[in-house]
Short mmCIF file of C-alpha atoms and ligand atoms in Angstrom, two decimals:
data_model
loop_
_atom_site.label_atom_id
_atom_site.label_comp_id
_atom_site.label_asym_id
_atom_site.label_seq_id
_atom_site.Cartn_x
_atom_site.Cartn_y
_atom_site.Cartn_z
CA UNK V 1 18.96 21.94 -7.74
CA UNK V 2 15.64 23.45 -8.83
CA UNK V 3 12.25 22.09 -9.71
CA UNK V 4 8.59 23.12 -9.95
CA UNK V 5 7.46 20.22 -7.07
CA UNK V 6 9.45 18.90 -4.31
CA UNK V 7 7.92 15.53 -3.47
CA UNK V 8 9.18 14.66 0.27
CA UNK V 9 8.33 10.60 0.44
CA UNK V 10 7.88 7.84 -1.84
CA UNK V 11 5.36 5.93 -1.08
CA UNK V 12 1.60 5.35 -2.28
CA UNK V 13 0.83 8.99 -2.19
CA UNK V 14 4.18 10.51 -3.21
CA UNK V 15 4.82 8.55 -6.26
CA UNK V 16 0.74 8.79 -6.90
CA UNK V 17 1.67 12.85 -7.13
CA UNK V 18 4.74 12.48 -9.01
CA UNK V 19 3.14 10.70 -11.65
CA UNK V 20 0.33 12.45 -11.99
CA UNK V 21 2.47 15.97 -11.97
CA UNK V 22 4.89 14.39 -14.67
CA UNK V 23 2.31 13.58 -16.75
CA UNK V 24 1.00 17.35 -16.74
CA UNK V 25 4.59 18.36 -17.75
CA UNK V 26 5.53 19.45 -14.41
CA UNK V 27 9.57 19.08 -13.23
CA UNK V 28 9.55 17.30 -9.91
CA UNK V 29 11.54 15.09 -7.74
CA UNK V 30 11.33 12.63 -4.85
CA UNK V 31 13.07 12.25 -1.87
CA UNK V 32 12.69 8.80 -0.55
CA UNK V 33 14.06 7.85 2.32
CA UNK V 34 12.96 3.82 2.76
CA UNK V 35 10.70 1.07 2.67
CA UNK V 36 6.96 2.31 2.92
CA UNK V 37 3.56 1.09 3.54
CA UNK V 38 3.88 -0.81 -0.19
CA UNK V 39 6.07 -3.40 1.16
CA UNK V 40 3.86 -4.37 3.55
CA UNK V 41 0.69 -4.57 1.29
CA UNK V 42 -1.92 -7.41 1.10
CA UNK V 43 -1.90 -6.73 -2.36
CA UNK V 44 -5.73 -5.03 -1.92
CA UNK V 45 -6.50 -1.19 -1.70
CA UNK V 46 -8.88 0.26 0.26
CA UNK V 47 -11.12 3.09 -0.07
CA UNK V 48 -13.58 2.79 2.60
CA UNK V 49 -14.50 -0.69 4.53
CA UNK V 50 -18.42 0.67 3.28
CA UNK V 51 -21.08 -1.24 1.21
CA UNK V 52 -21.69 2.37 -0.67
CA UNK V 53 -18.26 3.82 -0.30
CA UNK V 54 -19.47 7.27 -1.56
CA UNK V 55 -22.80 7.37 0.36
CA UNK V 56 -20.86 6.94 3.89
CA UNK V 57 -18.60 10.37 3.13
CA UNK V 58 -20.97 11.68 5.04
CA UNK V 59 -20.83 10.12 8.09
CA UNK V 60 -17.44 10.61 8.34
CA UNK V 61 -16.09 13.32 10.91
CA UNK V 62 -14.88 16.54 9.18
CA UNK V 63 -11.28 15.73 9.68
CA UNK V 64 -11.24 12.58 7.89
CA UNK V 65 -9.59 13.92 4.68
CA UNK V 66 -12.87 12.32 2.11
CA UNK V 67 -14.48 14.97 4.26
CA UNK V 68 -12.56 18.07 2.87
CA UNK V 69 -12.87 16.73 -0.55
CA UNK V 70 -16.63 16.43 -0.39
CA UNK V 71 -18.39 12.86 -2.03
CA UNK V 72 -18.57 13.96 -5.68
CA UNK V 73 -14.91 15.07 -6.01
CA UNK V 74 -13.69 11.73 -4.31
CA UNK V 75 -15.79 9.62 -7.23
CA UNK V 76 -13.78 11.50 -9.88
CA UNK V 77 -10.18 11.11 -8.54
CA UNK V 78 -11.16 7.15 -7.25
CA UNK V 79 -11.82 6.49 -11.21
CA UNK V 80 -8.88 8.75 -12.22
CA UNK V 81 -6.48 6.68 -9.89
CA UNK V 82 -7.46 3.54 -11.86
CA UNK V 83 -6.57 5.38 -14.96
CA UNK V 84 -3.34 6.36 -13.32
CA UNK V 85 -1.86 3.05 -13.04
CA UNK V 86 -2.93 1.91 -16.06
CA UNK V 87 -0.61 4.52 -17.62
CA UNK V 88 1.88 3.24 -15.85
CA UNK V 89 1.33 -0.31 -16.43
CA UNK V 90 -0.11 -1.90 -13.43
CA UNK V 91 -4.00 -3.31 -14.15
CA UNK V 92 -5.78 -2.82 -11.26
CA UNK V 93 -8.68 -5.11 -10.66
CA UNK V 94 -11.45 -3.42 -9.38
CA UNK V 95 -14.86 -1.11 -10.03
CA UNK V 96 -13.17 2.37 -8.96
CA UNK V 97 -16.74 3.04 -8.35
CA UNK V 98 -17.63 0.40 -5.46
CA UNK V 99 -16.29 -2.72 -3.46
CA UNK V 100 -15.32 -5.90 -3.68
CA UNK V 101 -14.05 -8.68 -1.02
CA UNK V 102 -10.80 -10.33 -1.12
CA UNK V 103 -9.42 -13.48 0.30
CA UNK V 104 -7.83 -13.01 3.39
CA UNK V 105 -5.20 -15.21 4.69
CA UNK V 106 -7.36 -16.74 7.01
CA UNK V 107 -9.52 -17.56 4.02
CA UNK V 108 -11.82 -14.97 5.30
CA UNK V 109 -13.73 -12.08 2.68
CA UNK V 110 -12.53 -8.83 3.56
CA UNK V 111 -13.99 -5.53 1.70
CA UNK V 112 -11.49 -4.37 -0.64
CA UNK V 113 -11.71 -1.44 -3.70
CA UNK V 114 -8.70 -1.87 -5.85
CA UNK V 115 -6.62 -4.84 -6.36
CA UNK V 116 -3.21 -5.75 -7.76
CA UNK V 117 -3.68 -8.68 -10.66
CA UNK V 118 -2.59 -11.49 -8.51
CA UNK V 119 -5.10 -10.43 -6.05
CA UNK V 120 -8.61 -11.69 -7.15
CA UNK V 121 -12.16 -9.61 -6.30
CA UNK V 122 -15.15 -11.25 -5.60
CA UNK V 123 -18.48 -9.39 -5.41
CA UNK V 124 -20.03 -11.30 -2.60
CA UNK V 125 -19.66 -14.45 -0.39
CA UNK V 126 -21.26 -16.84 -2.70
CA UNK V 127 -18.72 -16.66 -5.21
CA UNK V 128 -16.37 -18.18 -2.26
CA UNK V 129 -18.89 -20.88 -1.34
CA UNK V 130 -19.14 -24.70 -2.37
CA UNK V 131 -15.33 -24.59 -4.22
CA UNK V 132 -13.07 -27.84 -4.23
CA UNK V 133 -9.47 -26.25 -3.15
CA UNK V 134 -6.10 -27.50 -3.42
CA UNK V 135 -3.80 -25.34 -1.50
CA UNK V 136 -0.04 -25.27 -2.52
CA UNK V 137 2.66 -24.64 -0.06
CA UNK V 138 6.74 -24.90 -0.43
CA UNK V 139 8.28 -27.06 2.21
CA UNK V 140 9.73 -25.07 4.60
CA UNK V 141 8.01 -21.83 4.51
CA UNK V 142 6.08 -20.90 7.43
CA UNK V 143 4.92 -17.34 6.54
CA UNK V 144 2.05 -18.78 4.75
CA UNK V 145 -0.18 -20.69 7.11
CA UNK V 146 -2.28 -23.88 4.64
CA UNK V 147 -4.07 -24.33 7.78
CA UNK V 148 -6.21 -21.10 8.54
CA UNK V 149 -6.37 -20.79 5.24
CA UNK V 150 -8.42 -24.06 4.94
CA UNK V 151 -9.96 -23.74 8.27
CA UNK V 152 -11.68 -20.54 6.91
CA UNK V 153 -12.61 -21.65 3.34
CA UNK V 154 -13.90 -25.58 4.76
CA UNK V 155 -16.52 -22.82 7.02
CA UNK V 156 -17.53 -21.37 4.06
CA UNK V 157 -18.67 -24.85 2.41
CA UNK V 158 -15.18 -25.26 0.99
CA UNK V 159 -13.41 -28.44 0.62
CA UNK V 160 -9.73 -28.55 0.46
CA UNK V 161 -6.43 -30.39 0.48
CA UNK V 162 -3.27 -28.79 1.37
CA UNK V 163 -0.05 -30.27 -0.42
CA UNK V 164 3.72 -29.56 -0.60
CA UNK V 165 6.56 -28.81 -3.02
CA UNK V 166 9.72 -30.03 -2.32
CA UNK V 167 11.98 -27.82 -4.91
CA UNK V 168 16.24 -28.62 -5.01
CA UNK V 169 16.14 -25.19 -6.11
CA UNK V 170 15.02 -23.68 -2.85
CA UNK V 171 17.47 -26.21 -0.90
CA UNK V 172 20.05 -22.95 -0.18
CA UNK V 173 17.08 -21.06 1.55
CA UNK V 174 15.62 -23.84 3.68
CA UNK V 175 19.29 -24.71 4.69
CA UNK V 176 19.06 -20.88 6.86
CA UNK V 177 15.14 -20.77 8.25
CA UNK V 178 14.93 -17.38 8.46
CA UNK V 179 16.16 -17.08 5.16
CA UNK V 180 12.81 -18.66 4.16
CA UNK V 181 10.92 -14.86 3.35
CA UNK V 182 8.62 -14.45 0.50
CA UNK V 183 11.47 -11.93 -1.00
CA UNK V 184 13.90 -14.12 -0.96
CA UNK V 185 11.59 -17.40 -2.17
CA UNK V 186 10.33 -14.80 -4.68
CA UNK V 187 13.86 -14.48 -6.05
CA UNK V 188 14.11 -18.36 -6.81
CA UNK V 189 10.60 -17.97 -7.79
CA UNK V 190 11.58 -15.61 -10.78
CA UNK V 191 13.04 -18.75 -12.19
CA UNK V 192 11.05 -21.60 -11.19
CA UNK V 193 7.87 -20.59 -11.70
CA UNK V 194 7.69 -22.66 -15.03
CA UNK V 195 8.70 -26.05 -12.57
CA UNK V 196 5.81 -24.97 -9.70
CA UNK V 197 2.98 -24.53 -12.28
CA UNK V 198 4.08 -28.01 -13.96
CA UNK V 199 4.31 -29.31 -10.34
CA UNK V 200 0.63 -27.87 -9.39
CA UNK V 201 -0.90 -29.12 -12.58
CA UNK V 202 -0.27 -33.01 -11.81
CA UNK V 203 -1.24 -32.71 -8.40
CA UNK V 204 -4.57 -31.12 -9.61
CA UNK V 205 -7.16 -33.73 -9.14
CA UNK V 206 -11.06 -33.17 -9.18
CA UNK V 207 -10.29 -29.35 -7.64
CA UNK V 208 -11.79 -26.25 -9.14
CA UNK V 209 -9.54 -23.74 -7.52
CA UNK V 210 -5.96 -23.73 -6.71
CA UNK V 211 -4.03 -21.43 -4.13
CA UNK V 212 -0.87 -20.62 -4.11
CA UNK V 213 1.27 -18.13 -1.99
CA UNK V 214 1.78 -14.65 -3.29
CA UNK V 215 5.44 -14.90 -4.05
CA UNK V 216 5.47 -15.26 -8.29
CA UNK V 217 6.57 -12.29 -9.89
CA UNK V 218 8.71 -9.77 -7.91
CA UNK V 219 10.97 -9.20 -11.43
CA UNK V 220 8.09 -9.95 -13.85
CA UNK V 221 4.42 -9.04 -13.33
CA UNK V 222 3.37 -11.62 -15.86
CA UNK V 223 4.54 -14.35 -13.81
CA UNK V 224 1.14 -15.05 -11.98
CA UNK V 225 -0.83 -14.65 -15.01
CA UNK V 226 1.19 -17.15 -16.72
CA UNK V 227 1.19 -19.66 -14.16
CA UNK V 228 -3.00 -19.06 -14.41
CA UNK V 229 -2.43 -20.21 -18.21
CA UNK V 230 -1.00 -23.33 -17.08
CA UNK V 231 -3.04 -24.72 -14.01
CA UNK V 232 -6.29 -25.78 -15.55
CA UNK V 233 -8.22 -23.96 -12.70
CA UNK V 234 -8.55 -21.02 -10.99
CA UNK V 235 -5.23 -20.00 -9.28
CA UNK V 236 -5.46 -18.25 -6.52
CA UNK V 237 -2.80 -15.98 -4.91
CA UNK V 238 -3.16 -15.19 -1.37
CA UNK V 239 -0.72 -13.03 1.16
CA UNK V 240 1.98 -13.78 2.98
CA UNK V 241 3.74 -12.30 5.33
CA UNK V 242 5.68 -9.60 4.75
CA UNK V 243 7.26 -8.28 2.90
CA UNK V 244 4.70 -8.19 0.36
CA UNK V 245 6.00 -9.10 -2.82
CA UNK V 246 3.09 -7.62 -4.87
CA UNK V 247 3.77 -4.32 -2.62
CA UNK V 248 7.55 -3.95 -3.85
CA UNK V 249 7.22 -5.22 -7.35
CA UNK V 250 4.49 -2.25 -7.91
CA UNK V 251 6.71 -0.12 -6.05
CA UNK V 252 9.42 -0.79 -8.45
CA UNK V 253 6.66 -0.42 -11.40
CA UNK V 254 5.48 3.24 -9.95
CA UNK V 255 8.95 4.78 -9.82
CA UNK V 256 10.14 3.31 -13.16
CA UNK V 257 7.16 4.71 -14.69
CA UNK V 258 7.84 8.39 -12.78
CA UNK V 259 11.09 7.87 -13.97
CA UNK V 260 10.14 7.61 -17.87
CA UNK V 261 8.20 10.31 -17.86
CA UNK V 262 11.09 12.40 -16.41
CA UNK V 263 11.05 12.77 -12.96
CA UNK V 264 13.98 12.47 -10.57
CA UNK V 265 14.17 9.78 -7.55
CA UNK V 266 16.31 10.46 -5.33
CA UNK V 267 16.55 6.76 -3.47
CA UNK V 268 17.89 6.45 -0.03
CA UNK V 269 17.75 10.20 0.53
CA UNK V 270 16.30 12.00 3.02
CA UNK V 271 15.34 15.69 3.80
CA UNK V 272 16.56 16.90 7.27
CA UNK V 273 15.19 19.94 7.42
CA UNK V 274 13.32 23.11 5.36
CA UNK V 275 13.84 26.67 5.34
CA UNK V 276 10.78 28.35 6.01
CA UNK V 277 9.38 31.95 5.63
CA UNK V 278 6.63 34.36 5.42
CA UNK V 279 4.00 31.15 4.80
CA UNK V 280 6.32 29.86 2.17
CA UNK V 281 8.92 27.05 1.56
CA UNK V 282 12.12 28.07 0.36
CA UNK V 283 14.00 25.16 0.06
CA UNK V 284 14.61 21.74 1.76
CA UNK V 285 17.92 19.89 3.04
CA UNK V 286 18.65 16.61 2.15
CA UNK V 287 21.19 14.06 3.85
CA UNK V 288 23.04 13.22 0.17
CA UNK V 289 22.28 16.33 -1.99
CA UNK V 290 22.09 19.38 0.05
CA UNK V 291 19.89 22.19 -0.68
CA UNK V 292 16.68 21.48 -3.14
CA UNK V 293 14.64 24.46 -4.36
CA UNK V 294 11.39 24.26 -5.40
CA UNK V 295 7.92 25.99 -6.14
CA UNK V 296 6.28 23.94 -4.52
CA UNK V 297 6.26 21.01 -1.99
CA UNK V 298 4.58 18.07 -0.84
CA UNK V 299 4.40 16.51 2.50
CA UNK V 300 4.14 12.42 1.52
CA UNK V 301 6.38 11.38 4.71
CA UNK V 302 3.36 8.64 5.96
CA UNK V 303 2.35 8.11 9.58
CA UNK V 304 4.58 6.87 12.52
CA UNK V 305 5.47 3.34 10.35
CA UNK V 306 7.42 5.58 7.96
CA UNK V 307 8.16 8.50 11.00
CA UNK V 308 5.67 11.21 8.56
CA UNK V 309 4.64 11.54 12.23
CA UNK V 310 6.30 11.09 15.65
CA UNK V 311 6.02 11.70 19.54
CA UNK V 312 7.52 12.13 22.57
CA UNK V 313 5.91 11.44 25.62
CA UNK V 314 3.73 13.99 25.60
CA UNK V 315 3.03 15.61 22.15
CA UNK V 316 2.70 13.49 18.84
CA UNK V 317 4.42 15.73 16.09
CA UNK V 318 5.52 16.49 12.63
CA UNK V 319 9.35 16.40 12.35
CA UNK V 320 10.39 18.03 9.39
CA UNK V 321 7.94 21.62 9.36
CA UNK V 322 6.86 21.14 12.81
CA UNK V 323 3.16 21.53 11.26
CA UNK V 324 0.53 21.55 13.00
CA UNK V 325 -1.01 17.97 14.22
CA UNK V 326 -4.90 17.24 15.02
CA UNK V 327 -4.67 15.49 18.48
CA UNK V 328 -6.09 14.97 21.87
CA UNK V 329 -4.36 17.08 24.82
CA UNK V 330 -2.56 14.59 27.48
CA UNK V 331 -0.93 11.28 27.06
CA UNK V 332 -4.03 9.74 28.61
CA UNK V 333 -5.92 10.27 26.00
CA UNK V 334 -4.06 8.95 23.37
CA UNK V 335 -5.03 5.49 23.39
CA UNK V 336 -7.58 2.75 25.04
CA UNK V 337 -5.70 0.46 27.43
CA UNK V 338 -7.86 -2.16 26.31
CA UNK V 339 -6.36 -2.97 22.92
CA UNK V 340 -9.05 -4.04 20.75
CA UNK V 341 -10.95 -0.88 21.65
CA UNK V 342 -10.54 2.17 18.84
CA UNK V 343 -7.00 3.58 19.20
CA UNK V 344 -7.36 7.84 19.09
CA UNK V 345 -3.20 8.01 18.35
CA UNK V 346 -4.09 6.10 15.31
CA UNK V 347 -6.12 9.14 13.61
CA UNK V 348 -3.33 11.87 14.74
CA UNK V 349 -1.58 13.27 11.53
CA UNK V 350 -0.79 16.47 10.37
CA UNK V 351 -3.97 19.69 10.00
CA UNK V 352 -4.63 21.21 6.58
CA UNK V 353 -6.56 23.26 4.77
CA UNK V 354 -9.82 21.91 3.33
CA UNK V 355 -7.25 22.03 0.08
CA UNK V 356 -4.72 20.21 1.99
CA UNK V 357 -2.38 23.07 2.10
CA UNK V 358 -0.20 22.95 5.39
CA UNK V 359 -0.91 24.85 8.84
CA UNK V 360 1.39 25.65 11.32
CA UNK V 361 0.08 27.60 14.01
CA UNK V 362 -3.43 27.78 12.16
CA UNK V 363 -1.52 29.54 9.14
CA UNK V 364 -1.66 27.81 6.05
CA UNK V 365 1.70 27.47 4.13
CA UNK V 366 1.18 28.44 0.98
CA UNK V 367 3.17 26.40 -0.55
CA UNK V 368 3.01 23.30 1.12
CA UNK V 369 0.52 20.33 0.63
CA UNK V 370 0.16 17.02 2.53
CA UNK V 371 -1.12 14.16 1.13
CA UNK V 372 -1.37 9.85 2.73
CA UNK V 373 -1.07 8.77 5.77
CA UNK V 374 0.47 11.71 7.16
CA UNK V 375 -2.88 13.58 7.11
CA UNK V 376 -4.83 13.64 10.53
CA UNK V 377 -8.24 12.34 11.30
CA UNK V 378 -7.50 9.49 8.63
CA UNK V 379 -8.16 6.42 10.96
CA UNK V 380 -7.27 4.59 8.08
CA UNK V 381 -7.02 1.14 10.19
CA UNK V 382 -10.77 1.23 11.53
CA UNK V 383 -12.05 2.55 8.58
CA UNK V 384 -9.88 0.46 5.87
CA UNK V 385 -9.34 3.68 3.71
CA UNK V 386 -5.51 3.79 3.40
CA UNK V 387 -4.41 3.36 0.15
CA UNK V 388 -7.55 4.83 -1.20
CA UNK V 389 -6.31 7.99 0.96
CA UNK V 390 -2.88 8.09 -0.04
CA UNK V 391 -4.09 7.95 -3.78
CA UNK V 392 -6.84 10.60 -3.74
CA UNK V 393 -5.38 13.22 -2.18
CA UNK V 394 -2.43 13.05 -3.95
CA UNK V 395 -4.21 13.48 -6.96
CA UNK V 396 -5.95 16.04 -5.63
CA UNK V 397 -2.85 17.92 -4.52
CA UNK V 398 -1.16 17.41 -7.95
CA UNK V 399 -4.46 18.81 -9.47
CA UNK V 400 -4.40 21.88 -6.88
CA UNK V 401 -0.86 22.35 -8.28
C1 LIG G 501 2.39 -1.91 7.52
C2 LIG G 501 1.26 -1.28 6.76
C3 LIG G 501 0.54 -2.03 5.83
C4 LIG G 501 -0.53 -1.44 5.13
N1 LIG G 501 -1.25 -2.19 4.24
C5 LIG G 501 -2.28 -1.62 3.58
C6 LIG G 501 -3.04 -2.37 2.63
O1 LIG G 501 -2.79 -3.55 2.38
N2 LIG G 501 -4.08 -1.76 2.00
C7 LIG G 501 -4.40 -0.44 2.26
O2 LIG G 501 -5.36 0.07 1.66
N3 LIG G 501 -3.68 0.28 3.13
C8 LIG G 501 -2.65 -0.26 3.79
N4 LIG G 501 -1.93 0.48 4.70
C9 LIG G 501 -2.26 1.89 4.90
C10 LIG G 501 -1.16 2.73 4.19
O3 LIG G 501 -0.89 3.75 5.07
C11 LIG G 501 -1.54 3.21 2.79
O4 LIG G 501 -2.01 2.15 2.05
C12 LIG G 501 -0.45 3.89 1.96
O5 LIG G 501 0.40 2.96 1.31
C13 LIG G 501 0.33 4.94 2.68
O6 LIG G 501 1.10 5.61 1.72
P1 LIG G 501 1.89 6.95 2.04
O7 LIG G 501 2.65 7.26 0.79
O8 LIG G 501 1.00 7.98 2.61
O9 LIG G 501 2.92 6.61 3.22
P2 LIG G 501 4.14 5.54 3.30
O10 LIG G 501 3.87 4.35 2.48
O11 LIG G 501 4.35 5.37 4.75
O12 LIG G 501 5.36 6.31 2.63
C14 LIG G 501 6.01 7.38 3.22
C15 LIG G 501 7.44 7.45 2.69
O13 LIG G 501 8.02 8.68 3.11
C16 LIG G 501 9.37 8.44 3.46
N5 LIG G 501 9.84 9.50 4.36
C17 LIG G 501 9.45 9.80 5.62
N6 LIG G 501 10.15 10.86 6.08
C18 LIG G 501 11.00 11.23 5.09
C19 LIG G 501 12.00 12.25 4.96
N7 LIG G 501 12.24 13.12 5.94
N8 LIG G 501 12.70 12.34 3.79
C20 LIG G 501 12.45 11.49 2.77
N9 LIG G 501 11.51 10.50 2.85
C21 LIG G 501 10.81 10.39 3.99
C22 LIG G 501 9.33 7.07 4.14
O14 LIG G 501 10.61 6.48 4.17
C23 LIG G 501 8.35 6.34 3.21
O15 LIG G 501 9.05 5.75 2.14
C24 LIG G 501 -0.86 -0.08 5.39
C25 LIG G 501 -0.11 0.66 6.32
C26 LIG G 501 0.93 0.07 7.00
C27 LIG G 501 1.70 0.90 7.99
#
């Protein structure tokens, strides 16, 4: 098998790439080994936990990978990615060009860029302020707490009143606790949606806002905004735990739209190993296919969560190319033994190019290009840029390309 790109990991970044390569006419395919970051999401992207986003490139260390793309070129692919999943289908709410906050499920506001539909934006703390809340719950489901969610609304001048619906047609689940996950309540959901918005609506009583758990609409993204139609008041979604149902269900959107603009996913596979010379990739081998040609590649394997990166006990590295990986010499100095300090393992991730073309041993591949979570000097936790990372520097790779 040939193609012009060889996309290894789909996730945020790889299927960010794909598209965006598809869509210039290029012939690619991805090699996706798993779950990824998606279906874990809270639903929110973000591109930098900043008031002014764009204005605090600077004072980011030169590793961090908004850095090597400079302030100016990260405005143009932050609006481009908005653009991107339009195409595709998915409505993101958001200003590309600044921050929001989104509800957290503590019923905190936490800084977010881009959000899926469900997920609401709110420019500031006031708009969260003073609101009568009815919060919704299905008996039996713990991964949602109605608590802390109205513990941290009622300090924000909230009032609320948590209730709970007793559905027949989630009887199976609750019979099997741990069969209670938003997945598998999401699969009931697909068809009972129409009962819980009926349900919500006559428990309404003097309450502006209603919340509800995010699990409406794994099969059909116009579940949520239906249900809105029906509640007469704001509905809420909030997260749950995971699996994130808003996570998988734009999964699913990303790769069908990669798909219908031609490219190939190769689901469940996973590349073993690459054959390598003079600076260039040759090929790669995968578990189900065997050997995949290509022009060029693209490292999209994510951090340690999705094994982009891994370590033994005394070098974190980069399984597939052995690449080379920014990190601090010695074990010790890997991470804080107090463990709300900064974590430095957390910002280890695979050196590039200012172009994000691939080094190994200080020599850039040049045909090679890493893009996410796999990148080094992210720090993507602290600095709540991950999804915003994964998206612009795969579109800057695909542009490179
Ligand atoms: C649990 C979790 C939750 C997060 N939630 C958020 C959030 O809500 N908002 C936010 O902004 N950021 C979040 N992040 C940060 C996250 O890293 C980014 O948002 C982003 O989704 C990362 O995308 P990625 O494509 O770089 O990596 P991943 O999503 O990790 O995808 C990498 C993919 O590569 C595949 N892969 C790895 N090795 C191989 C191989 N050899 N062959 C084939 N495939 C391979 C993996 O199976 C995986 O599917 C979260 C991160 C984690 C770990």
């Amino acid at each position: 098998m040939e193609f012009d790109v060889m996309i290894i990991g789909g996730g945020l970044a790889g299927l960010t790439a794909g598209l965006a390569l598809q869509e210039k006419g290029k012939r690619t395919a991805i090699v996706s080994a798993g779950q990824n970051a998606l279906h874990f999401s809270s639903g929110a992207f973000g591109l930098l936990d900043r008031e002014d986003p764009f204005g605090a490139v600077a004072e980011l260390d030169e590793d961090h990978p908004y850095a090597r793309i400079g302030a100016d070129s990260l405005r143009t692919f932050a609006e481009k990615a908005k653009g991107l999943f339009a195409r595709a289908g998915i409505e993101l709410n958001g200003n590309p060009l600044g921050n929001g906050f989104r509800l957290t499920p503590q019923g905190a506001l936490k800084r977010a860029w881009l959000t899926l539909p469900e997920v609401d934006l709110f420019p500031d703390e006031a708009a969260v302020k003073g609101h009568k809340v009815l919060i919704v719950n299905l008996l039996g489901y713990l991964d949602f707490n109605t608590s802390f969610l109205a513990l941290g609304l009622e300090k924000k001048g909230c009032t609320c009143r948590v209730e709970t619906l007793r559905l027949p047609e989630m009887e199976r689940l609750r019979q099997n606790p741990s069969e209670m996950r938003s997945v598998n309540i999401a699969r009931v959901m697909d068809n009972a949606w129409v009962k819980v918005a009926g349900e919500v609506k006559s428990l309404l009583k003097d309450e502006d806002w209603v919340i509800l758990p995010q699990v409406f609409g794994l099969r059909d993204a116009t579940v949520p905004s239906q249900i809105r139609e029906t509640v007469p008041a704001r509905v809420l979604f909030v997260g749950t735990m995971p699996p994130s149902v808003p996570g998988m269900r734009t999964q699913m959107q990303l790769k069908r739209a990669y798909e219908a603009l031609g490219g190939t996913f190769l689901m469940g596979d996973e590349v073993l190993s690459a054959e390598t010379g003079e600076a260039r990739v040759r090929s790669v081998e995968t578990r189900n296919i065997g050997r995949i040609g290509a022009k060029d590649f693209i490292l999209a394997t994510g951090s340690y969560f999705s094994k982009g990166i891994a370590s033994d006990m005394n070098h974190v590295y980069e399984p597939l190319f052995a690449a080379d990986v920014i990190q601090d010499e010695g074990r010790g100095s890997w991470y804080d033994p107090n463990f709300f300090n900064p974590q430095s393992f957390l910002s280890y991730g695979v050196a590039t190019t200012p172009g994000f073309k691939v080094l190994k041993e200080g020599v850039p591949f040049e045909n090679l290009y890493a893009a996410g979570s796999v990148l080094g000097g992210c720090r993507s936790l602290a600095l709540g840029c991950g999804a915003g990372v994964a998206l612009v520097t795969a579109l800057s790779v695909a542009e490179t390309i």
